[in-house]
mmCIF file of C-alpha atoms and ligand atoms in Angstrom:
data_model
loop_
_atom_site.group_PDB
_atom_site.id
_atom_site.type_symbol
_atom_site.label_atom_id
_atom_site.label_comp_id
_atom_site.label_asym_id
_atom_site.label_seq_id
_atom_site.Cartn_x
_atom_site.Cartn_y
_atom_site.Cartn_z
ATOM 1 C CA UNK T 1 -7.475 -89.863 35.282
ATOM 2 C CA UNK T 2 -10.746 -88.617 36.726
ATOM 3 C CA UNK T 3 -13.754 -90.871 37.102
ATOM 4 C CA UNK T 4 -16.271 -91.030 34.275
ATOM 5 C CA UNK T 5 -19.937 -90.063 34.670
ATOM 6 C CA UNK T 6 -22.269 -90.691 31.726
ATOM 7 C CA UNK T 7 -24.796 -88.082 30.662
ATOM 8 C CA UNK T 8 -27.705 -89.648 28.770
ATOM 9 C CA UNK T 9 -29.312 -87.074 26.483
ATOM 10 C CA UNK T 10 -33.115 -87.312 26.667
ATOM 11 C CA UNK T 11 -34.093 -83.923 25.180
ATOM 12 C CA UNK T 12 -35.469 -85.163 21.853
ATOM 13 C CA UNK T 13 -37.909 -87.383 23.782
ATOM 14 C CA UNK T 14 -38.535 -85.981 27.272
ATOM 15 C CA UNK T 15 -38.061 -82.434 25.975
ATOM 16 C CA UNK T 16 -40.081 -82.468 22.804
ATOM 17 C CA UNK T 17 -42.952 -84.613 24.155
ATOM 18 C CA UNK T 18 -44.069 -81.587 26.155
ATOM 19 C CA UNK T 19 -43.796 -78.866 23.513
ATOM 20 C CA UNK T 20 -47.025 -76.988 22.913
ATOM 21 C CA UNK T 21 -46.753 -76.963 19.134
ATOM 22 C CA UNK T 22 -46.288 -79.877 16.766
ATOM 23 C CA UNK T 23 -42.606 -80.177 15.903
ATOM 24 C CA UNK T 24 -41.928 -81.612 12.467
ATOM 25 C CA UNK T 25 -39.858 -84.709 11.819
ATOM 26 C CA UNK T 26 -37.316 -82.513 10.005
ATOM 27 C CA UNK T 27 -36.868 -80.302 13.073
ATOM 28 C CA UNK T 28 -36.516 -83.320 15.364
ATOM 29 C CA UNK T 29 -33.937 -84.855 13.047
ATOM 30 C CA UNK T 30 -31.961 -81.599 12.966
ATOM 31 C CA UNK T 31 -31.794 -81.605 16.764
ATOM 32 C CA UNK T 32 -30.790 -85.275 17.020
ATOM 33 C CA UNK T 33 -28.136 -84.869 14.311
ATOM 34 C CA UNK T 34 -26.604 -81.944 16.220
ATOM 35 C CA UNK T 35 -26.629 -84.007 19.434
ATOM 36 C CA UNK T 36 -25.015 -86.984 17.702
ATOM 37 C CA UNK T 37 -21.806 -84.951 17.286
ATOM 38 C CA UNK T 38 -21.482 -84.058 20.979
ATOM 39 C CA UNK T 39 -20.050 -87.302 22.353
ATOM 40 C CA UNK T 40 -23.140 -88.811 24.028
ATOM 41 C CA UNK T 41 -23.161 -92.602 24.019
ATOM 42 C CA UNK T 42 -26.928 -92.667 24.320
ATOM 43 C CA UNK T 43 -29.614 -90.325 23.005
ATOM 44 C CA UNK T 44 -33.314 -90.958 23.633
ATOM 45 C CA UNK T 45 -34.934 -89.835 20.410
ATOM 46 C CA UNK T 46 -38.361 -91.426 20.158
ATOM 47 C CA UNK T 47 -41.428 -92.709 21.952
ATOM 48 C CA UNK T 48 -43.774 -95.352 20.568
ATOM 49 C CA UNK T 49 -46.838 -94.435 22.620
ATOM 50 C CA UNK T 50 -50.412 -93.684 21.641
ATOM 51 C CA UNK T 51 -50.604 -90.586 19.433
ATOM 52 C CA UNK T 52 -53.853 -89.717 21.194
ATOM 53 C CA UNK T 53 -52.018 -89.583 24.521
ATOM 54 C CA UNK T 54 -48.863 -87.807 23.358
ATOM 55 C CA UNK T 55 -49.337 -86.321 19.878
ATOM 56 C CA UNK T 56 -45.901 -84.652 19.998
ATOM 57 C CA UNK T 57 -44.207 -88.051 19.655
ATOM 58 C CA UNK T 58 -45.987 -88.945 16.414
ATOM 59 C CA UNK T 59 -43.503 -89.616 13.630
ATOM 60 C CA UNK T 60 -41.036 -91.360 15.960
ATOM 61 C CA UNK T 61 -40.441 -94.111 13.390
ATOM 62 C CA UNK T 62 -39.669 -91.535 10.720
ATOM 63 C CA UNK T 63 -37.262 -89.757 13.070
ATOM 64 C CA UNK T 64 -35.316 -92.971 13.695
ATOM 65 C CA UNK T 65 -35.284 -93.624 9.955
ATOM 66 C CA UNK T 66 -34.038 -90.165 8.975
ATOM 67 C CA UNK T 67 -31.313 -89.361 11.505
ATOM 68 C CA UNK T 68 -27.664 -89.664 10.547
ATOM 69 C CA UNK T 69 -26.435 -92.361 12.884
ATOM 70 C CA UNK T 70 -23.026 -91.873 14.381
ATOM 71 C CA UNK T 71 -21.145 -95.008 15.355
ATOM 72 C CA UNK T 72 -20.787 -95.463 19.102
ATOM 73 C CA UNK T 73 -24.115 -93.710 19.797
ATOM 74 C CA UNK T 74 -27.139 -95.779 20.887
ATOM 75 C CA UNK T 75 -30.477 -94.289 19.836
ATOM 76 C CA UNK T 76 -33.248 -95.129 22.310
ATOM 77 C CA UNK T 77 -37.038 -95.085 22.457
ATOM 78 C CA UNK T 78 -39.774 -95.377 25.074
ATOM 79 C CA UNK T 79 -42.142 -98.333 24.690
ATOM 80 C CA UNK T 80 -45.202 -98.784 26.939
ATOM 81 C CA UNK T 81 -46.242 -102.220 25.628
ATOM 82 C CA UNK T 82 -45.624 -104.913 22.984
ATOM 83 C CA UNK T 83 -47.071 -102.778 20.219
ATOM 84 C CA UNK T 84 -44.595 -100.019 21.064
ATOM 85 C CA UNK T 85 -41.715 -102.488 21.186
ATOM 86 C CA UNK T 86 -42.498 -103.964 17.770
ATOM 87 C CA UNK T 87 -42.685 -100.460 16.260
ATOM 88 C CA UNK T 88 -39.401 -99.477 17.914
ATOM 89 C CA UNK T 89 -37.640 -102.600 16.633
ATOM 90 C CA UNK T 90 -38.980 -102.039 13.124
ATOM 91 C CA UNK T 91 -37.687 -98.469 13.218
ATOM 92 C CA UNK T 92 -34.248 -99.655 14.333
ATOM 93 C CA UNK T 93 -34.080 -98.433 17.946
ATOM 94 C CA UNK T 94 -30.809 -99.606 19.527
ATOM 95 C CA UNK T 95 -32.207 -99.528 23.059
ATOM 96 C CA UNK T 96 -35.742 -99.291 24.453
ATOM 97 C CA UNK T 97 -37.150 -98.173 27.791
ATOM 98 C CA UNK T 98 -40.246 -99.299 29.664
ATOM 99 C CA UNK T 99 -41.655 -96.809 32.138
ATOM 100 C CA UNK T 100 -43.362 -97.469 35.457
ATOM 101 C CA UNK T 101 -44.277 -95.282 38.402
ATOM 102 C CA UNK T 102 -43.688 -95.608 42.138
ATOM 103 C CA UNK T 103 -47.109 -94.026 42.761
ATOM 104 C CA UNK T 104 -50.499 -95.390 41.709
ATOM 105 C CA UNK T 105 -51.958 -91.973 40.844
ATOM 106 C CA UNK T 106 -49.284 -91.166 38.262
ATOM 107 C CA UNK T 107 -49.333 -94.713 36.884
ATOM 108 C CA UNK T 108 -53.053 -94.402 36.140
ATOM 109 C CA UNK T 109 -52.771 -90.886 34.709
ATOM 110 C CA UNK T 110 -49.736 -91.643 32.552
ATOM 111 C CA UNK T 111 -50.350 -95.149 31.224
ATOM 112 C CA UNK T 112 -53.890 -95.978 32.334
ATOM 113 C CA UNK T 113 -52.737 -98.971 34.390
ATOM 114 C CA UNK T 114 -51.968 -99.820 37.999
ATOM 115 C CA UNK T 115 -48.309 -100.378 38.906
ATOM 116 C CA UNK T 116 -48.877 -104.145 39.035
ATOM 117 C CA UNK T 117 -50.650 -104.155 35.644
ATOM 118 C CA UNK T 118 -47.842 -102.137 34.079
ATOM 119 C CA UNK T 119 -45.168 -104.527 35.360
ATOM 120 C CA UNK T 120 -47.116 -107.472 33.920
ATOM 121 C CA UNK T 121 -47.322 -105.623 30.600
ATOM 122 C CA UNK T 122 -43.536 -105.193 30.593
ATOM 123 C CA UNK T 123 -42.682 -108.881 31.084
ATOM 124 C CA UNK T 124 -43.291 -109.934 27.467
ATOM 125 C CA UNK T 125 -41.563 -106.739 26.292
ATOM 126 C CA UNK T 126 -38.412 -107.732 28.205
ATOM 127 C CA UNK T 127 -38.635 -111.309 26.944
ATOM 128 C CA UNK T 128 -38.965 -110.294 23.273
ATOM 129 C CA UNK T 129 -36.237 -107.635 23.557
ATOM 130 C CA UNK T 130 -33.900 -110.226 25.061
ATOM 131 C CA UNK T 131 -34.680 -112.567 22.144
ATOM 132 C CA UNK T 132 -33.571 -109.951 19.624
ATOM 133 C CA UNK T 133 -30.677 -108.657 21.738
ATOM 134 C CA UNK T 134 -31.983 -105.144 22.390
ATOM 135 C CA UNK T 135 -31.150 -103.735 25.845
ATOM 136 C CA UNK T 136 -34.062 -102.496 27.956
ATOM 137 C CA UNK T 137 -33.882 -99.631 30.410
ATOM 138 C CA UNK T 138 -36.552 -99.208 33.102
ATOM 139 C CA UNK T 139 -37.823 -95.878 34.377
ATOM 140 C CA UNK T 140 -39.458 -95.315 37.734
ATOM 141 C CA UNK T 141 -41.353 -92.029 37.894
ATOM 142 C CA UNK T 142 -42.364 -90.022 40.969
ATOM 143 C CA UNK T 143 -39.523 -91.275 43.154
ATOM 144 C CA UNK T 144 -40.220 -88.744 45.901
ATOM 145 C CA UNK T 145 -43.313 -86.735 44.913
ATOM 146 C CA UNK T 146 -46.408 -87.509 42.867
ATOM 147 C CA UNK T 147 -48.734 -84.857 41.415
ATOM 148 C CA UNK T 148 -51.746 -86.990 42.410
ATOM 149 C CA UNK T 149 -50.725 -88.927 45.555
ATOM 150 C CA UNK T 150 -48.297 -86.505 47.266
ATOM 151 C CA UNK T 151 -45.177 -87.824 49.003
ATOM 152 C CA UNK T 152 -43.956 -91.242 47.864
ATOM 153 C CA UNK T 153 -42.384 -93.715 50.310
ATOM 154 C CA UNK T 154 -38.795 -94.826 49.550
ATOM 155 C CA UNK T 155 -39.861 -98.462 49.926
ATOM 156 C CA UNK T 156 -42.437 -98.065 47.131
ATOM 157 C CA UNK T 157 -39.667 -96.873 44.796
ATOM 158 C CA UNK T 158 -37.350 -99.697 45.877
ATOM 159 C CA UNK T 159 -40.047 -102.289 45.155
ATOM 160 C CA UNK T 160 -40.681 -101.103 41.589
ATOM 161 C CA UNK T 161 -36.977 -100.523 40.850
ATOM 162 C CA UNK T 162 -36.160 -104.012 42.194
ATOM 163 C CA UNK T 163 -38.871 -105.618 40.044
ATOM 164 C CA UNK T 164 -37.648 -103.879 36.894
ATOM 165 C CA UNK T 165 -34.075 -104.961 37.555
ATOM 166 C CA UNK T 166 -35.110 -108.553 38.327
ATOM 167 C CA UNK T 167 -37.181 -108.595 35.145
ATOM 168 C CA UNK T 168 -34.009 -107.875 33.171
ATOM 169 C CA UNK T 169 -33.657 -104.108 32.819
ATOM 170 C CA UNK T 170 -29.919 -103.403 32.540
ATOM 171 C CA UNK T 171 -30.443 -100.022 34.177
ATOM 172 C CA UNK T 172 -33.158 -98.364 36.232
ATOM 173 C CA UNK T 173 -33.543 -94.614 35.869
ATOM 174 C CA UNK T 174 -35.063 -92.930 38.914
ATOM 175 C CA UNK T 175 -37.274 -90.008 37.929
ATOM 176 C CA UNK T 176 -38.072 -86.910 39.925
ATOM 177 C CA UNK T 177 -40.865 -86.294 37.461
ATOM 178 C CA UNK T 178 -42.073 -83.080 39.077
ATOM 179 C CA UNK T 179 -38.654 -81.564 39.810
ATOM 180 C CA UNK T 180 -39.785 -81.073 43.368
ATOM 181 C CA UNK T 181 -37.543 -83.524 45.223
ATOM 182 C CA UNK T 182 -35.732 -82.272 48.305
ATOM 183 C CA UNK T 183 -32.150 -83.637 48.416
ATOM 184 C CA UNK T 184 -32.645 -85.316 51.803
ATOM 185 C CA UNK T 185 -35.639 -87.211 50.414
ATOM 186 C CA UNK T 186 -33.612 -88.274 47.364
ATOM 187 C CA UNK T 187 -30.947 -89.566 49.734
ATOM 188 C CA UNK T 188 -33.487 -91.579 51.743
ATOM 189 C CA UNK T 189 -35.041 -92.933 48.535
ATOM 190 C CA UNK T 190 -31.621 -94.016 47.230
ATOM 191 C CA UNK T 191 -30.833 -95.671 50.552
ATOM 192 C CA UNK T 192 -33.901 -97.888 50.093
ATOM 193 C CA UNK T 193 -33.338 -98.556 46.373
ATOM 194 C CA UNK T 194 -29.693 -99.557 46.923
ATOM 195 C CA UNK T 195 -30.905 -102.413 49.133
ATOM 196 C CA UNK T 196 -32.334 -103.963 45.951
ATOM 197 C CA UNK T 197 -30.446 -102.537 42.964
ATOM 198 C CA UNK T 198 -26.701 -102.005 42.736
ATOM 199 C CA UNK T 199 -25.471 -98.438 42.111
ATOM 200 C CA UNK T 200 -23.869 -99.368 38.776
ATOM 201 C CA UNK T 201 -27.335 -100.266 37.431
ATOM 202 C CA UNK T 202 -28.965 -96.970 38.469
ATOM 203 C CA UNK T 203 -29.407 -93.632 36.751
ATOM 204 C CA UNK T 204 -30.724 -90.321 38.087
ATOM 205 C CA UNK T 205 -33.407 -88.439 36.125
ATOM 206 C CA UNK T 206 -33.999 -85.078 37.718
ATOM 207 C CA UNK T 207 -36.396 -82.478 36.396
ATOM 208 C CA UNK T 208 -35.472 -78.981 37.482
ATOM 209 C CA UNK T 209 -38.741 -77.154 38.216
ATOM 210 C CA UNK T 210 -37.459 -75.776 41.540
ATOM 211 C CA UNK T 211 -33.769 -75.454 40.671
ATOM 212 C CA UNK T 212 -32.629 -78.333 42.874
ATOM 213 C CA UNK T 213 -31.699 -80.901 40.245
ATOM 214 C CA UNK T 214 -27.937 -80.398 40.617
ATOM 215 C CA UNK T 215 -28.156 -80.764 44.401
ATOM 216 C CA UNK T 216 -29.946 -84.042 43.768
ATOM 217 C CA UNK T 217 -27.273 -85.127 41.289
ATOM 218 C CA UNK T 218 -24.721 -84.410 43.987
ATOM 219 C CA UNK T 219 -26.581 -86.576 46.508
ATOM 220 C CA UNK T 220 -26.819 -89.410 43.965
ATOM 221 C CA UNK T 221 -23.090 -89.131 43.133
ATOM 222 C CA UNK T 222 -22.419 -89.522 46.849
ATOM 223 C CA UNK T 223 -24.470 -92.730 46.759
ATOM 224 C CA UNK T 224 -22.403 -94.094 43.861
ATOM 225 C CA UNK T 225 -24.720 -93.330 40.906
ATOM 226 C CA UNK T 226 -22.682 -92.599 37.760
ATOM 227 C CA UNK T 227 -25.325 -92.126 35.038
ATOM 228 C CA UNK T 228 -27.617 -89.087 34.769
ATOM 229 C CA UNK T 229 -30.276 -88.095 32.267
ATOM 230 C CA UNK T 230 -30.353 -84.519 31.002
ATOM 231 C CA UNK T 231 -31.961 -82.453 28.251
ATOM 232 C CA UNK T 232 -30.142 -80.107 25.926
ATOM 233 C CA UNK T 233 -31.118 -76.516 26.824
ATOM 234 C CA UNK T 234 -33.255 -77.954 29.649
ATOM 235 C CA UNK T 235 -36.074 -78.832 27.239
ATOM 236 C CA UNK T 236 -39.037 -80.666 28.587
ATOM 237 C CA UNK T 237 -41.560 -81.859 31.105
ATOM 238 C CA UNK T 238 -44.223 -84.549 31.149
ATOM 239 C CA UNK T 239 -47.723 -83.980 29.762
ATOM 240 C CA UNK T 240 -49.143 -85.992 32.701
ATOM 241 C CA UNK T 241 -47.192 -84.122 35.404
ATOM 242 C CA UNK T 242 -48.802 -80.667 35.516
ATOM 243 C CA UNK T 243 -46.346 -77.894 36.370
ATOM 244 C CA UNK T 244 -43.221 -79.980 35.817
ATOM 245 C CA UNK T 245 -40.375 -78.211 34.030
ATOM 246 C CA UNK T 246 -37.659 -79.744 31.877
ATOM 247 C CA UNK T 247 -34.839 -82.038 32.891
ATOM 248 C CA UNK T 248 -31.669 -80.545 34.255
ATOM 249 C CA UNK T 249 -29.907 -79.096 31.211
ATOM 250 C CA UNK T 250 -27.082 -81.107 29.683
ATOM 251 C CA UNK T 251 -24.932 -77.956 29.634
ATOM 252 C CA UNK T 252 -25.302 -77.216 33.351
ATOM 253 C CA UNK T 253 -24.859 -80.876 34.265
ATOM 254 C CA UNK T 254 -21.648 -81.113 32.209
ATOM 255 C CA UNK T 255 -20.266 -77.940 33.853
ATOM 256 C CA UNK T 256 -21.266 -79.193 37.298
ATOM 257 C CA UNK T 257 -19.577 -82.573 36.775
ATOM 258 C CA UNK T 258 -16.436 -80.916 35.471
ATOM 259 C CA UNK T 259 -16.248 -78.664 38.538
ATOM 260 C CA UNK T 260 -16.736 -81.719 40.753
ATOM 261 C CA UNK T 261 -13.740 -83.420 39.067
ATOM 262 C CA UNK T 262 -15.606 -85.956 36.909
ATOM 263 C CA UNK T 263 -15.068 -86.638 33.233
ATOM 264 C CA UNK T 264 -18.171 -86.567 31.001
ATOM 265 C CA UNK T 265 -16.649 -86.988 27.544
ATOM 266 C CA UNK T 266 -18.763 -84.294 25.849
ATOM 267 C CA UNK T 267 -17.484 -81.598 23.517
ATOM 268 C CA UNK T 268 -18.840 -78.389 24.998
ATOM 269 C CA UNK T 269 -18.722 -76.297 21.802
ATOM 270 C CA UNK T 270 -20.789 -78.911 19.990
ATOM 271 C CA UNK T 271 -23.170 -79.130 22.934
ATOM 272 C CA UNK T 272 -23.654 -75.363 22.689
ATOM 273 C CA UNK T 273 -24.357 -75.698 18.974
ATOM 274 C CA UNK T 274 -27.005 -78.364 19.723
ATOM 275 C CA UNK T 275 -28.491 -76.100 22.423
ATOM 276 C CA UNK T 276 -28.801 -73.364 19.780
ATOM 277 C CA UNK T 277 -30.805 -75.754 17.614
ATOM 278 C CA UNK T 278 -33.057 -76.547 20.611
ATOM 279 C CA UNK T 279 -33.553 -72.862 21.417
ATOM 280 C CA UNK T 280 -34.405 -72.305 17.739
ATOM 281 C CA UNK T 281 -37.340 -74.703 18.214
ATOM 282 C CA UNK T 282 -38.699 -72.516 21.028
ATOM 283 C CA UNK T 283 -38.190 -69.343 19.055
ATOM 284 C CA UNK T 284 -40.079 -70.873 16.138
ATOM 285 C CA UNK T 285 -42.774 -71.540 18.759
ATOM 286 C CA UNK T 286 -43.347 -67.791 18.892
HETATM 287 P P1 HMG Z 1 -54.955 -97.161 26.847
HETATM 288 O O1 HMG Z 1 -55.965 -96.183 26.330
HETATM 289 O O2 HMG Z 1 -55.148 -97.694 28.208
HETATM 290 O O3 HMG Z 1 -54.751 -98.445 25.957
HETATM 291 O O4 HMG Z 1 -53.512 -96.497 26.692
HETATM 292 P P2 HMG Z 1 -55.394 -99.037 24.696
HETATM 293 O O5 HMG Z 1 -54.711 -100.354 24.506
HETATM 294 O O6 HMG Z 1 -56.892 -98.988 24.833
HETATM 295 O O7 HMG Z 1 -54.942 -98.072 23.515
HETATM 296 C C1 HMG Z 1 -55.496 -96.785 23.276
HETATM 297 C C2 HMG Z 1 -55.184 -96.381 21.863
HETATM 298 O O8 HMG Z 1 -53.767 -96.282 21.694
HETATM 299 C C3 HMG Z 1 -55.648 -97.425 20.836
HETATM 300 O O9 HMG Z 1 -55.914 -96.721 19.648
HETATM 301 C C4 HMG Z 1 -54.409 -98.266 20.656
HETATM 302 O O10 HMG Z 1 -54.378 -98.916 19.416
HETATM 303 C C5 HMG Z 1 -53.315 -97.226 20.731
HETATM 304 P P3 HMG Z 1 -57.446 -96.496 19.158
HETATM 305 O O11 HMG Z 1 -58.015 -97.857 19.042
HETATM 306 O O12 HMG Z 1 -58.084 -95.686 20.270
HETATM 307 O O13 HMG Z 1 -57.274 -95.743 17.882
HETATM 308 N N1 HMG Z 1 -52.037 -97.759 21.209
HETATM 309 C C6 HMG Z 1 -50.862 -97.411 20.663
HETATM 310 N N2 HMG Z 1 -50.558 -96.584 19.635
HETATM 311 C C7 HMG Z 1 -49.246 -96.448 19.331
HETATM 312 N N3 HMG Z 1 -48.260 -97.056 20.015
HETATM 313 C C8 HMG Z 1 -48.525 -97.885 21.034
HETATM 314 C C9 HMG Z 1 -49.875 -98.091 21.392
HETATM 315 N N4 HMG Z 1 -50.490 -98.822 22.344
HETATM 316 C C10 HMG Z 1 -51.800 -98.611 22.216
HETATM 317 N N5 HMG Z 1 -47.540 -98.471 21.692
HETATM 318 C C11 HMG Z 1 -51.121 -96.456 26.614
HETATM 319 C C12 HMG Z 1 -52.361 -97.143 27.180
HETATM 320 C C13 HMG Z 1 -49.929 -96.986 27.397
HETATM 321 C C14 HMG Z 1 -50.988 -96.814 25.156
HETATM 322 C C15 HMG Z 1 -51.271 -94.915 26.788
HETATM 323 O O14 HMG Z 1 -51.615 -94.651 28.107
HETATM 324 C C16 HMG Z 1 -50.031 -94.160 26.421
HETATM 325 O O15 HMG Z 1 -49.620 -94.138 25.272
HETATM 326 N N6 HMG Z 1 -49.388 -93.506 27.424
HETATM 327 C C17 HMG Z 1 -48.109 -92.830 27.191
HETATM 328 C C18 HMG Z 1 -47.931 -91.681 28.144
HETATM 329 C C19 HMG Z 1 -46.587 -91.055 27.921
HETATM 330 O O16 HMG Z 1 -45.953 -91.255 26.900
HETATM 331 N N7 HMG Z 1 -46.141 -90.248 28.898
HETATM 332 C C20 HMG Z 1 -44.881 -89.561 28.816
HETATM 333 C C21 HMG Z 1 -43.714 -90.466 28.916
HETATM 334 S S1 HMG Z 1 -43.341 -90.970 30.591
HETATM 335 C C22 HMG Z 1 -42.355 -89.697 31.211
HETATM 336 O O17 HMG Z 1 -42.222 -88.670 30.588
HETATM 337 C C23 HMG Z 1 -41.623 -89.908 32.507
HETATM 338 C C24 HMG Z 1 -40.130 -90.147 32.317
HETATM 339 O O18 HMG Z 1 -39.511 -89.050 31.647
HETATM 340 C C25 HMG Z 1 -39.455 -90.318 33.685
HETATM 341 C C26 HMG Z 1 -39.807 -89.208 34.679
HETATM 342 O O19 HMG Z 1 -39.572 -88.027 34.380
HETATM 343 O O20 HMG Z 1 -40.333 -89.559 35.711
HETATM 344 C C27 HMG Z 1 -39.861 -91.400 31.487
HETATM 345 MG MG1 MG Z 2 -38.862 -87.213 32.583
#
């Protein structure tokens, strides 16, 4: 039997947070419900951040309340602080994610805090989540390139990833936020991170602005990473990373993994149907 690689679907969060128009709760729910049938074990569907900072994620609690939950699927949400965590727990998130940056410029622009301040903010979040038995993922953004600070040193990524893991994150997702990473820089970054975090606790999160995301997935597979984030129909970007395109699409990642001899466990026809729902959101965009 071929080796399993997990695709974590992040389109309803990373994708929709960057849409120009306001997407209704009903539309978000339709997308999540279509994705729930595909075979993903985890879908990131919500973000409990300030509505002033990211208005597109307003209504996240309602989304979690209205989706048709499929057993075996964990529905996740981003939480930047204790307030976000409490809202996520109230809404019934199965998993939450804190998000830090390897670069100071992006940390300030995205969450209005230095890296050190953000890590301090996450400590009580991890403690409370542990108390109630909710797993916490940690993101590190700008793992090779930052829109404000330029190139990011591998050691800076390793430090933040190591801290998140030590703090209790079960998994650290490494984000090429800009979709600009050159594969050799991803390899060097992973070399440094693997000194502090084991491969089984890492995920790759590659945006695809310059069409190199799959090359970067390939490099990460070679380093032993077996979890990758992707967005249905390649939805997405980050409002605080100007010029960044969506994540690698779930469809192209699934096809790529299949060709490379890995099992992903997704039903491709259902994934296509979910991609049609996502494309419908763009078309409604006009
Ligand atoms: P702040 O202005 O420094 O903090 O924002 P604040 O405590 O002064 O709060 C500002 C306002 O937000 C206040 O409201 C708070 O009550 C409210 P006001 O008094 O002005 O009416 N507030 C909240 N509201 C709802 N939920 C909360 C919450 N906390 C405070 N949890 C803050 C700090 C972190 C809140 C803000 O900077 C923020 O929300 N940032 C989120 C940015 C974001 O969501 N970015 C996109 C996600 S990250 C990403 O996409 C990267 C990733 O995909 C990986 C990759 O690609 O690299 C994960
Ligand atoms: Mg992202």
